mmCIF file with all atom_site columns, C-alpha atoms in Angstrom:
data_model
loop_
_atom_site.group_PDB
_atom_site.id
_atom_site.type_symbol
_atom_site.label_atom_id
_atom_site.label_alt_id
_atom_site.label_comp_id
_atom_site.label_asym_id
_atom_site.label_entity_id
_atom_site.label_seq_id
_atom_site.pdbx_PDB_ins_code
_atom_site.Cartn_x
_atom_site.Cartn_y
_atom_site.Cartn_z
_atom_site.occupancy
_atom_site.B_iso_or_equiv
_atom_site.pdbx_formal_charge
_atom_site.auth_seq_id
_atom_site.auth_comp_id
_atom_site.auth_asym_id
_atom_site.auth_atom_id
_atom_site.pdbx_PDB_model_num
ATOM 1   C CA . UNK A 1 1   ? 0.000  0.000  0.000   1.00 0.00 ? 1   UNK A CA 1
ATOM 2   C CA . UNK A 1 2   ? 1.299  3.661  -1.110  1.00 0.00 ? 2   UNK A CA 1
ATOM 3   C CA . UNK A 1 3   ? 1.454  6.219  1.686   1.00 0.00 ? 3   UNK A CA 1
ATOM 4   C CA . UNK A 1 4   ? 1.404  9.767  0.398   1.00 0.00 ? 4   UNK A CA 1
ATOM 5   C CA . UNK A 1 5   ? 2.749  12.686 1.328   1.00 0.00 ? 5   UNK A CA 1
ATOM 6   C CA . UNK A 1 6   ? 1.617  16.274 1.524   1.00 0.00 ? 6   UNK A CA 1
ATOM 7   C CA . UNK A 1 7   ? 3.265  19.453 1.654   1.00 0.00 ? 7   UNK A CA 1
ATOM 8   C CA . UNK A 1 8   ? 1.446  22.664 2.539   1.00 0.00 ? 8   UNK A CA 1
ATOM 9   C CA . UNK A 1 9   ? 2.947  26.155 2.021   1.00 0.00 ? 9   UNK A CA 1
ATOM 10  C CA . UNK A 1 10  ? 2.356  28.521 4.392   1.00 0.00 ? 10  UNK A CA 1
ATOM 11  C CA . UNK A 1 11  ? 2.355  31.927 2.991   1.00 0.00 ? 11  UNK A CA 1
ATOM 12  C CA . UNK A 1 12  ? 1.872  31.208 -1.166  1.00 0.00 ? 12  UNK A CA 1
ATOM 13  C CA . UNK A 1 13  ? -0.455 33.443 -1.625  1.00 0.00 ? 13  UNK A CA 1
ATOM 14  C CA . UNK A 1 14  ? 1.777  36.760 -0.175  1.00 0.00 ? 14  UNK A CA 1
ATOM 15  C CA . UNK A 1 15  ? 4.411  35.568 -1.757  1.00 0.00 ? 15  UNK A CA 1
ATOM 16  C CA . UNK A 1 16  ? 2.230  35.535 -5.669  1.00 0.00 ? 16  UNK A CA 1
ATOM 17  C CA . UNK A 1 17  ? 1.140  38.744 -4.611  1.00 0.00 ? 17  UNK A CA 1
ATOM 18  C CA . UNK A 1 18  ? 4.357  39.998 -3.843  1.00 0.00 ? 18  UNK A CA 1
ATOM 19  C CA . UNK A 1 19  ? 5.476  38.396 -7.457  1.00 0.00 ? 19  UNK A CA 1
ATOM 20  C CA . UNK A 1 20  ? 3.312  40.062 -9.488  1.00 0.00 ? 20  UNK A CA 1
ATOM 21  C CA . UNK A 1 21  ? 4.001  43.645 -7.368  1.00 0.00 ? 21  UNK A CA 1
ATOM 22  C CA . UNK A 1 22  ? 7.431  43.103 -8.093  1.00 0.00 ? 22  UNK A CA 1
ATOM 23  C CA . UNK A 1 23  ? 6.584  42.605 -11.833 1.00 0.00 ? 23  UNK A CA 1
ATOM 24  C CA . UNK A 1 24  ? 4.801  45.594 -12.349 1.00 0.00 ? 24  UNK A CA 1
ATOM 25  C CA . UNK A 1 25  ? 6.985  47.972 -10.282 1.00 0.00 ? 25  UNK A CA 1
ATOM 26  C CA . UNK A 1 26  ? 10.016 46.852 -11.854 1.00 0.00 ? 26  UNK A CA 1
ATOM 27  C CA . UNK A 1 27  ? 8.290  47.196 -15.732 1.00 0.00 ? 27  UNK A CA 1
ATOM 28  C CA . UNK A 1 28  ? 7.891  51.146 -14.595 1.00 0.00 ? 28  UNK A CA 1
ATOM 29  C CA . UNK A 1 29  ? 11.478 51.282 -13.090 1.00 0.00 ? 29  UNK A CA 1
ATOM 30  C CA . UNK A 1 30  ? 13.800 49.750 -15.882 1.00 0.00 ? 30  UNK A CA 1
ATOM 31  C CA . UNK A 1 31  ? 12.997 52.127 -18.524 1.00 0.00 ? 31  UNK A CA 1
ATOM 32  C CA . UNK A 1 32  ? 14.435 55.198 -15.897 1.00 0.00 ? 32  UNK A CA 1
ATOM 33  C CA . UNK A 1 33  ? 16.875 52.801 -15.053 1.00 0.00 ? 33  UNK A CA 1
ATOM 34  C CA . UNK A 1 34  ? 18.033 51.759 -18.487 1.00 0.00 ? 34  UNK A CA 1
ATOM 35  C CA . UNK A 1 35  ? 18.000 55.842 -19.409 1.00 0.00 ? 35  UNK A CA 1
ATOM 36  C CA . UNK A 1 36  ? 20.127 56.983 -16.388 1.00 0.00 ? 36  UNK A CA 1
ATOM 37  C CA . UNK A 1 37  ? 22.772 54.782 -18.047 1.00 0.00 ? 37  UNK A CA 1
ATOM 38  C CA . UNK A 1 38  ? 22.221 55.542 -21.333 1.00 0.00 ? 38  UNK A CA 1
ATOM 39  C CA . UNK A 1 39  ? 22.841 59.515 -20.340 1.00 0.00 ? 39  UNK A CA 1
ATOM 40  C CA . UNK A 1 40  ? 26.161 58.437 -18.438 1.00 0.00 ? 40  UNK A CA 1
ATOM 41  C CA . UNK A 1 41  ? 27.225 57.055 -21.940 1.00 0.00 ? 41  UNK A CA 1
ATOM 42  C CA . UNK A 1 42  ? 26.016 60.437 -23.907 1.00 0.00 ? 42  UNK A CA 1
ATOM 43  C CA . UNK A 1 43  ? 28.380 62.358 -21.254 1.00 0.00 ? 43  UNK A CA 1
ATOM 44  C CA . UNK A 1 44  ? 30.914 60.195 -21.937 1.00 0.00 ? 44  UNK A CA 1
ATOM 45  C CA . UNK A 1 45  ? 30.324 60.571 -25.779 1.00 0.00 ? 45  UNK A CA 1
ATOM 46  C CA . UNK A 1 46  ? 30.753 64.653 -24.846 1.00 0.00 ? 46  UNK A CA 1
ATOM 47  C CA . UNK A 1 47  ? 33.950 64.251 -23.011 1.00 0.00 ? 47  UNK A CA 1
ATOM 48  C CA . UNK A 1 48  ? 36.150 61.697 -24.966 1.00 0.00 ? 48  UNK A CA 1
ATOM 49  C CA . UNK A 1 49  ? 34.795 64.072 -27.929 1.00 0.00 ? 49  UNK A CA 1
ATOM 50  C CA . UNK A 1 50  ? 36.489 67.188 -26.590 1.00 0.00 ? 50  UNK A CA 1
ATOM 51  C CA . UNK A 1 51  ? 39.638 65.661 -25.226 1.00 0.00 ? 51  UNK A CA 1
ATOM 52  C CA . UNK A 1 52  ? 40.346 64.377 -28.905 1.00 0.00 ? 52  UNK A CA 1
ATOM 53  C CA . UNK A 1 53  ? 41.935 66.592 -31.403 1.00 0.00 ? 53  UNK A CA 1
ATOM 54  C CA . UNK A 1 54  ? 40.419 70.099 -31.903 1.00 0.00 ? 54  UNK A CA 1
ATOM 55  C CA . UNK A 1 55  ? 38.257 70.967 -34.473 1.00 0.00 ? 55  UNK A CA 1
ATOM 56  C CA . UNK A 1 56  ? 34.689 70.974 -36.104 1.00 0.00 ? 56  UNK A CA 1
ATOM 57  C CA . UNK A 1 57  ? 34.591 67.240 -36.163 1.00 0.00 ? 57  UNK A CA 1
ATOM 58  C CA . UNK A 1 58  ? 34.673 66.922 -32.563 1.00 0.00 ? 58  UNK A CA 1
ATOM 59  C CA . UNK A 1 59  ? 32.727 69.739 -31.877 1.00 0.00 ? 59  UNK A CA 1
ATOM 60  C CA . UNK A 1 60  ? 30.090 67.934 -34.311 1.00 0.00 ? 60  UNK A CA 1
ATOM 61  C CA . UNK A 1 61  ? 30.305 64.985 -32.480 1.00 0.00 ? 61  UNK A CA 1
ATOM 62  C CA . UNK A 1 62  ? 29.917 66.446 -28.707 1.00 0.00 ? 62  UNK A CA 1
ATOM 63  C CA . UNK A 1 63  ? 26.505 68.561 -30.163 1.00 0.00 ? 63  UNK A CA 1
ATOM 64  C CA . UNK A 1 64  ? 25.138 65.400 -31.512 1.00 0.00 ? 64  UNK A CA 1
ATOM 65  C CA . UNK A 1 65  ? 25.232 62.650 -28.886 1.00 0.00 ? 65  UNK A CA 1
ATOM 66  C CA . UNK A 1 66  ? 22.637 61.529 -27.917 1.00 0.00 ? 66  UNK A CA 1
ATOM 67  C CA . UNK A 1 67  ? 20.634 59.134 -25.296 1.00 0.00 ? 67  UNK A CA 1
ATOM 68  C CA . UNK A 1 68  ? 16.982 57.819 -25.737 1.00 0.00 ? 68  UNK A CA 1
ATOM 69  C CA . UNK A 1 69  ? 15.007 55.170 -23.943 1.00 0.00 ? 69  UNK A CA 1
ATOM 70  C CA . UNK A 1 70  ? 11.939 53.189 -25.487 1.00 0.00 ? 70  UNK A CA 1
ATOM 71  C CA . UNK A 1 71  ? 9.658  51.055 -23.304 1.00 0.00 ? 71  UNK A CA 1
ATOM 72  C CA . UNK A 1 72  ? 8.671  47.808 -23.655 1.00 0.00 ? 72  UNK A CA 1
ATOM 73  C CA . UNK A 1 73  ? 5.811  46.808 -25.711 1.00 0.00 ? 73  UNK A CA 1
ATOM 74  C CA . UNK A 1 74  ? 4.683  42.960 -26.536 1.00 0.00 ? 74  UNK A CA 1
ATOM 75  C CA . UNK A 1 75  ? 6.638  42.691 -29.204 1.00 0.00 ? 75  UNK A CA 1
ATOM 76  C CA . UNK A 1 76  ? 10.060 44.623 -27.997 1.00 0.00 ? 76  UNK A CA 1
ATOM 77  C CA . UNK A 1 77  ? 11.713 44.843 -25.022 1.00 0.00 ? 77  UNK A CA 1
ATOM 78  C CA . UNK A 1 78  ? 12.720 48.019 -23.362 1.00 0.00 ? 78  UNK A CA 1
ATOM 79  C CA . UNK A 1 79  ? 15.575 49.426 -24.923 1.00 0.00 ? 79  UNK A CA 1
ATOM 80  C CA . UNK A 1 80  ? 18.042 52.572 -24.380 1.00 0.00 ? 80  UNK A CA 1
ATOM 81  C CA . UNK A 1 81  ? 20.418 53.823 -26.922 1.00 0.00 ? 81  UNK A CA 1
ATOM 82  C CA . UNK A 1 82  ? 23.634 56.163 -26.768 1.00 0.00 ? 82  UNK A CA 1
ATOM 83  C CA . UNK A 1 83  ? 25.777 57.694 -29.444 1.00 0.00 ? 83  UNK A CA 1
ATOM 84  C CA . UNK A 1 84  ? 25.833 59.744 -32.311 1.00 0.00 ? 84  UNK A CA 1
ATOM 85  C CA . UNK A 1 85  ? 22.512 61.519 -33.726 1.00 0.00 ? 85  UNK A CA 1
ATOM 86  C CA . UNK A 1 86  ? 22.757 60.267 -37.753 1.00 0.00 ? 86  UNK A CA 1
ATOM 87  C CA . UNK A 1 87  ? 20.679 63.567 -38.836 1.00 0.00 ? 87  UNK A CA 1
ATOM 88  C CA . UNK A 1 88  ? 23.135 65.646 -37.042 1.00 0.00 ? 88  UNK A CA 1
ATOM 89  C CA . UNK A 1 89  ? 26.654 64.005 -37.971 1.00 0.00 ? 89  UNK A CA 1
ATOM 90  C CA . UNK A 1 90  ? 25.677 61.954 -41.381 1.00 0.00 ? 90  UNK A CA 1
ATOM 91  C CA . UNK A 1 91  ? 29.276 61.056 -41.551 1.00 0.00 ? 91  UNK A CA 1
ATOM 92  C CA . UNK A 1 92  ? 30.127 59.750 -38.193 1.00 0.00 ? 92  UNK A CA 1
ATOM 93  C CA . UNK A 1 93  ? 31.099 55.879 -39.076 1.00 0.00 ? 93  UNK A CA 1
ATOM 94  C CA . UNK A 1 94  ? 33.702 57.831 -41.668 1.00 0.00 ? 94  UNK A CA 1
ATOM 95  C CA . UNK A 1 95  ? 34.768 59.307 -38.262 1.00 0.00 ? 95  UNK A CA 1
ATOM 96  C CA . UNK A 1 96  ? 34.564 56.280 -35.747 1.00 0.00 ? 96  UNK A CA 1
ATOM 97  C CA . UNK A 1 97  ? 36.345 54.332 -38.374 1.00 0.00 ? 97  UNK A CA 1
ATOM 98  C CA . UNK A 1 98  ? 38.277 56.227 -40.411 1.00 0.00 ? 98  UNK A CA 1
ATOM 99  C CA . UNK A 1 99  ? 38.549 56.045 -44.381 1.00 0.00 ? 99  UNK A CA 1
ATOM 100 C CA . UNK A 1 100 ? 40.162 56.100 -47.509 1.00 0.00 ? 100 UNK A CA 1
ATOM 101 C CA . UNK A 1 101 ? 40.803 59.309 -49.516 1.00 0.00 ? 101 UNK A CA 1
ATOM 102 C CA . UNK A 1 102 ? 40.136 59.159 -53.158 1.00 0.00 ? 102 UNK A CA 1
ATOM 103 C CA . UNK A 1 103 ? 40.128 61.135 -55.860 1.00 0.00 ? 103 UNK A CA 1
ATOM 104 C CA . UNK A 1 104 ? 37.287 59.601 -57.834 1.00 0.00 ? 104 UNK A CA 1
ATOM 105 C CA . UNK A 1 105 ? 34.315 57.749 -57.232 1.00 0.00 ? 105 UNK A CA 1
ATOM 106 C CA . UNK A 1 106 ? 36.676 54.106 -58.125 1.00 0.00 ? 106 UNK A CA 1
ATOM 107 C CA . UNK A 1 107 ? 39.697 55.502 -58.459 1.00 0.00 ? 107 UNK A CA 1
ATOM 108 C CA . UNK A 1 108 ? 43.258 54.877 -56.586 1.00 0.00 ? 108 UNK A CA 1
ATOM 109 C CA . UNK A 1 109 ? 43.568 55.652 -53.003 1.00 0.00 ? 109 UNK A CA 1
ATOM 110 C CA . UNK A 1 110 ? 45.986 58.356 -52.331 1.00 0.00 ? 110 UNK A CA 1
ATOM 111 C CA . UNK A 1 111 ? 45.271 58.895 -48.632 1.00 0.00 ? 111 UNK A CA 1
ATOM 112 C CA . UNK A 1 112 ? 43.896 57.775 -45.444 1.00 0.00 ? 112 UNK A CA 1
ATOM 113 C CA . UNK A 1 113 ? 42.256 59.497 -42.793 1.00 0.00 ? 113 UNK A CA 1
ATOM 114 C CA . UNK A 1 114 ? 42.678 58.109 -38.960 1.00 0.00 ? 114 UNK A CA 1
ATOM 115 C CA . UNK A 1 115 ? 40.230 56.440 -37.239 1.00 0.00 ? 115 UNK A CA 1
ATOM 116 C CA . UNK A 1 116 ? 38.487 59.432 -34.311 1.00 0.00 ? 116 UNK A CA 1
ATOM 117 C CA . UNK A 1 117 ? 36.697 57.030 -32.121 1.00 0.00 ? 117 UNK A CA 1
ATOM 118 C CA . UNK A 1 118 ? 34.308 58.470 -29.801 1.00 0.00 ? 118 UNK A CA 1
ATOM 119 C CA . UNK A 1 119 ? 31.558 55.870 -29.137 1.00 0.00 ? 119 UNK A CA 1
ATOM 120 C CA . UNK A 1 120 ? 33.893 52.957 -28.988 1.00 0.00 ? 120 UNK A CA 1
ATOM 121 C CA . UNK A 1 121 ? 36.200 54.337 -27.087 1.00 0.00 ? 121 UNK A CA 1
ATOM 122 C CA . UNK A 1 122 ? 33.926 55.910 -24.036 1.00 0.00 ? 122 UNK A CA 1
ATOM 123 C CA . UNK A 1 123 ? 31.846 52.362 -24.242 1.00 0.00 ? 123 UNK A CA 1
ATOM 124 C CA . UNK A 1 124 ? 35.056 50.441 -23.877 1.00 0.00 ? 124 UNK A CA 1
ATOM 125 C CA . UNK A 1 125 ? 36.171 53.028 -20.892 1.00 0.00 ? 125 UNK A CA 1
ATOM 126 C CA . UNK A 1 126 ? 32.619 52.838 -19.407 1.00 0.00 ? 126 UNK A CA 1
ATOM 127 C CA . UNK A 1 127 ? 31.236 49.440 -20.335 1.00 0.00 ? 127 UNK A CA 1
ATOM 128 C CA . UNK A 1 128 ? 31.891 48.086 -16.396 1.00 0.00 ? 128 UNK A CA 1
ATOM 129 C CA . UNK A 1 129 ? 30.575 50.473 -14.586 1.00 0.00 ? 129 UNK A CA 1
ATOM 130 C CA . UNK A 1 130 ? 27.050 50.888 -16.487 1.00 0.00 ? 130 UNK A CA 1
ATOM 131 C CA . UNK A 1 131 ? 26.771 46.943 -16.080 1.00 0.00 ? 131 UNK A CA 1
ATOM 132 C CA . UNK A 1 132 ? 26.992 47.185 -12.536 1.00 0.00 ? 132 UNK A CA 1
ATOM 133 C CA . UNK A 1 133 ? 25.239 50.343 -12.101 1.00 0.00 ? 133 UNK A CA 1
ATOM 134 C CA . UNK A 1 134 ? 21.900 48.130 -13.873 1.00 0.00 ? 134 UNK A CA 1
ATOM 135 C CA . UNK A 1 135 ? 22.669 45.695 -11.509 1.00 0.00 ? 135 UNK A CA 1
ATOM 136 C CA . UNK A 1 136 ? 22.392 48.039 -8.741  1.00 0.00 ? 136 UNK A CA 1
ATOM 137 C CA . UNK A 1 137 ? 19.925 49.794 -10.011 1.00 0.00 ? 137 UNK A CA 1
ATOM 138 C CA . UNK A 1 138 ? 17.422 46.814 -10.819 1.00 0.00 ? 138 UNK A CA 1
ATOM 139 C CA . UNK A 1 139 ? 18.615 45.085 -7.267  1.00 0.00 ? 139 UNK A CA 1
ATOM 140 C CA . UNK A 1 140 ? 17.421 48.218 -5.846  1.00 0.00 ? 140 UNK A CA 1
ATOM 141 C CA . UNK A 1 141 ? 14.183 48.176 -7.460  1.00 0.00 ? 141 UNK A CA 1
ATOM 142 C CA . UNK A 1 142 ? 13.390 44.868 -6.605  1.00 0.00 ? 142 UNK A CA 1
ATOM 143 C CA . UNK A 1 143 ? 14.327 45.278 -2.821  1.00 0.00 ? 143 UNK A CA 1
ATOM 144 C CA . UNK A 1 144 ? 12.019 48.813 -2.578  1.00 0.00 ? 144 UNK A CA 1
ATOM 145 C CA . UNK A 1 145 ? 8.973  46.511 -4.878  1.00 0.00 ? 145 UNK A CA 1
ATOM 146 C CA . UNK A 1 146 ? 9.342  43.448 -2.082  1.00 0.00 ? 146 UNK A CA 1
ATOM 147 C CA . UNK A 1 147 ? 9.311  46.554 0.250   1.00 0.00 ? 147 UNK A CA 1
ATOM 148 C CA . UNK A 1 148 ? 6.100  48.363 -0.557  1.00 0.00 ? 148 UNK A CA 1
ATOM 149 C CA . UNK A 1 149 ? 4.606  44.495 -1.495  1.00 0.00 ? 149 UNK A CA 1
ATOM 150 C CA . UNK A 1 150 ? 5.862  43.353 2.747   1.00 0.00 ? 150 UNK A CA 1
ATOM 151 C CA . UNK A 1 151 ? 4.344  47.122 4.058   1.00 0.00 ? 151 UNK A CA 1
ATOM 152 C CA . UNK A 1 152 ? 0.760  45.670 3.410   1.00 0.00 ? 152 UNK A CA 1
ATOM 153 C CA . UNK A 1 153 ? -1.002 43.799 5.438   1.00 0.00 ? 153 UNK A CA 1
ATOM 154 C CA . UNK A 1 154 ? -0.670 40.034 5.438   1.00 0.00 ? 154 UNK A CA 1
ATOM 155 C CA . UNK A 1 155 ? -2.989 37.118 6.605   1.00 0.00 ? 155 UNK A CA 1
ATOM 156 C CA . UNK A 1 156 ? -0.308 35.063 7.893   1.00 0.00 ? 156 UNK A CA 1
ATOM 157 C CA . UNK A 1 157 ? 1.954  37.135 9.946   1.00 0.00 ? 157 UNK A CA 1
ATOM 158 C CA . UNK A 1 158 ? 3.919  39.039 7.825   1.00 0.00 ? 158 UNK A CA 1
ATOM 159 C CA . UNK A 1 159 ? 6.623  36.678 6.214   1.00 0.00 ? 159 UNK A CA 1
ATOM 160 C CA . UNK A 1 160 ? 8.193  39.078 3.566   1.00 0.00 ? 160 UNK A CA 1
ATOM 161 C CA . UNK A 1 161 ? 7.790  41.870 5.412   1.00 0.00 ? 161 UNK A CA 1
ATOM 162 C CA . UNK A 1 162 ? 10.596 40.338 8.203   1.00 0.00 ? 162 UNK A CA 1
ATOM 163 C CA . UNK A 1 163 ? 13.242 39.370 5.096   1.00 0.00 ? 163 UNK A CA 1
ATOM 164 C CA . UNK A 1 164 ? 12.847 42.743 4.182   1.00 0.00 ? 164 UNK A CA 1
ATOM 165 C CA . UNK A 1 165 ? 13.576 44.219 6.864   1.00 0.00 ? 165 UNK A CA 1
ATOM 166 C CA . UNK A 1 166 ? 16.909 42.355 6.680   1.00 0.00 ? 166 UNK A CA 1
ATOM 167 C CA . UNK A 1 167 ? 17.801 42.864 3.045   1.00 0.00 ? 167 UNK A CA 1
ATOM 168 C CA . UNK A 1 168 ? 17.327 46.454 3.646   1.00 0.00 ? 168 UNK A CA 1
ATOM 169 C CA . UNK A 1 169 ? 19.583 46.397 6.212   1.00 0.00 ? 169 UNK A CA 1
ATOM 170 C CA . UNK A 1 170 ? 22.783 44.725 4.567   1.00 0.00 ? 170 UNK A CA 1
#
């Protein structure tokens, strides 16, 4: 004869709640989140623009960064983008990468102008700290959503509002 066992969970239905809080505060958070960073890049963009060779290229370059967030939808993530406007600096890849001079449309290259890399060079300077600044920023986001999720009232004594209390106060 099979003997069963059963398990009962104490709490499950705070702790959906608490899920699905979580879930929605962190949908409104991650776009700021995503944008802070994506600013922090622009800056960057600015800076590693003027501290490279003088001239209308650079000054091009700092007066067309650019940062811009777009929230999620169903079909796309959320997404943030940083670097150089197109409509304002057309030829910026010529920049970033540099090029060949010629004289005709197919003719013989007779020059070469050095690569000016802004975006590369402030993402590969910066690329660390924005990763762990959205790391921060959504381990932040989670602890304040569990946070305002424990602060309600609970049927069963308040289970997530106590590990709060404690991951708050690491």
């Amino acid at each position: 004869m099979a003997t069963g066992i059963s398990i009962y969970l104490k709490g499950i239905e705070e702790f959906e709640r608490t899920c699905n809080h979580v879930v929605k505060y962190m949908d409104e958070k991650k776009t700021k989140i995503l944008l802070e960073q994506a600013t922090l890049v622009k800056e960057g963009i600015k800076k590693t623009a003027a501290e490279q060779q003088k001239g209308s290229v650079n000054h091009s370059a700092q007066k067309a960064a650019y940062a811009y967030a777009k929230p999620s939808t169903t079909a796309y993530p959320t997404v943030a983008y940083a670097g150089i406007r197109p409509k304002k600096m057309p030829h910026a890849h010529l920049v970033e990468a540099g090029h060949d001079i010629r004289r005709v449309k197919k003719g013989p290259v007779v020059g070469h102008v050095p690569a000016h890399s802004f975006v590369l060079k402030t993402w590969d300077e910066m690329k660390d700290q924005v990763q762990e600044n959205i790391a921060k920023g959504y381990g932040t986001g989670i602890i304040e959503a569990v946070g305002t999720s424990a602060s309600t009232p609970s049927e069963s004594g308040g289970g997530f509002g106590a590990a709060y209390e404690a991951a708050k106060g690491r």
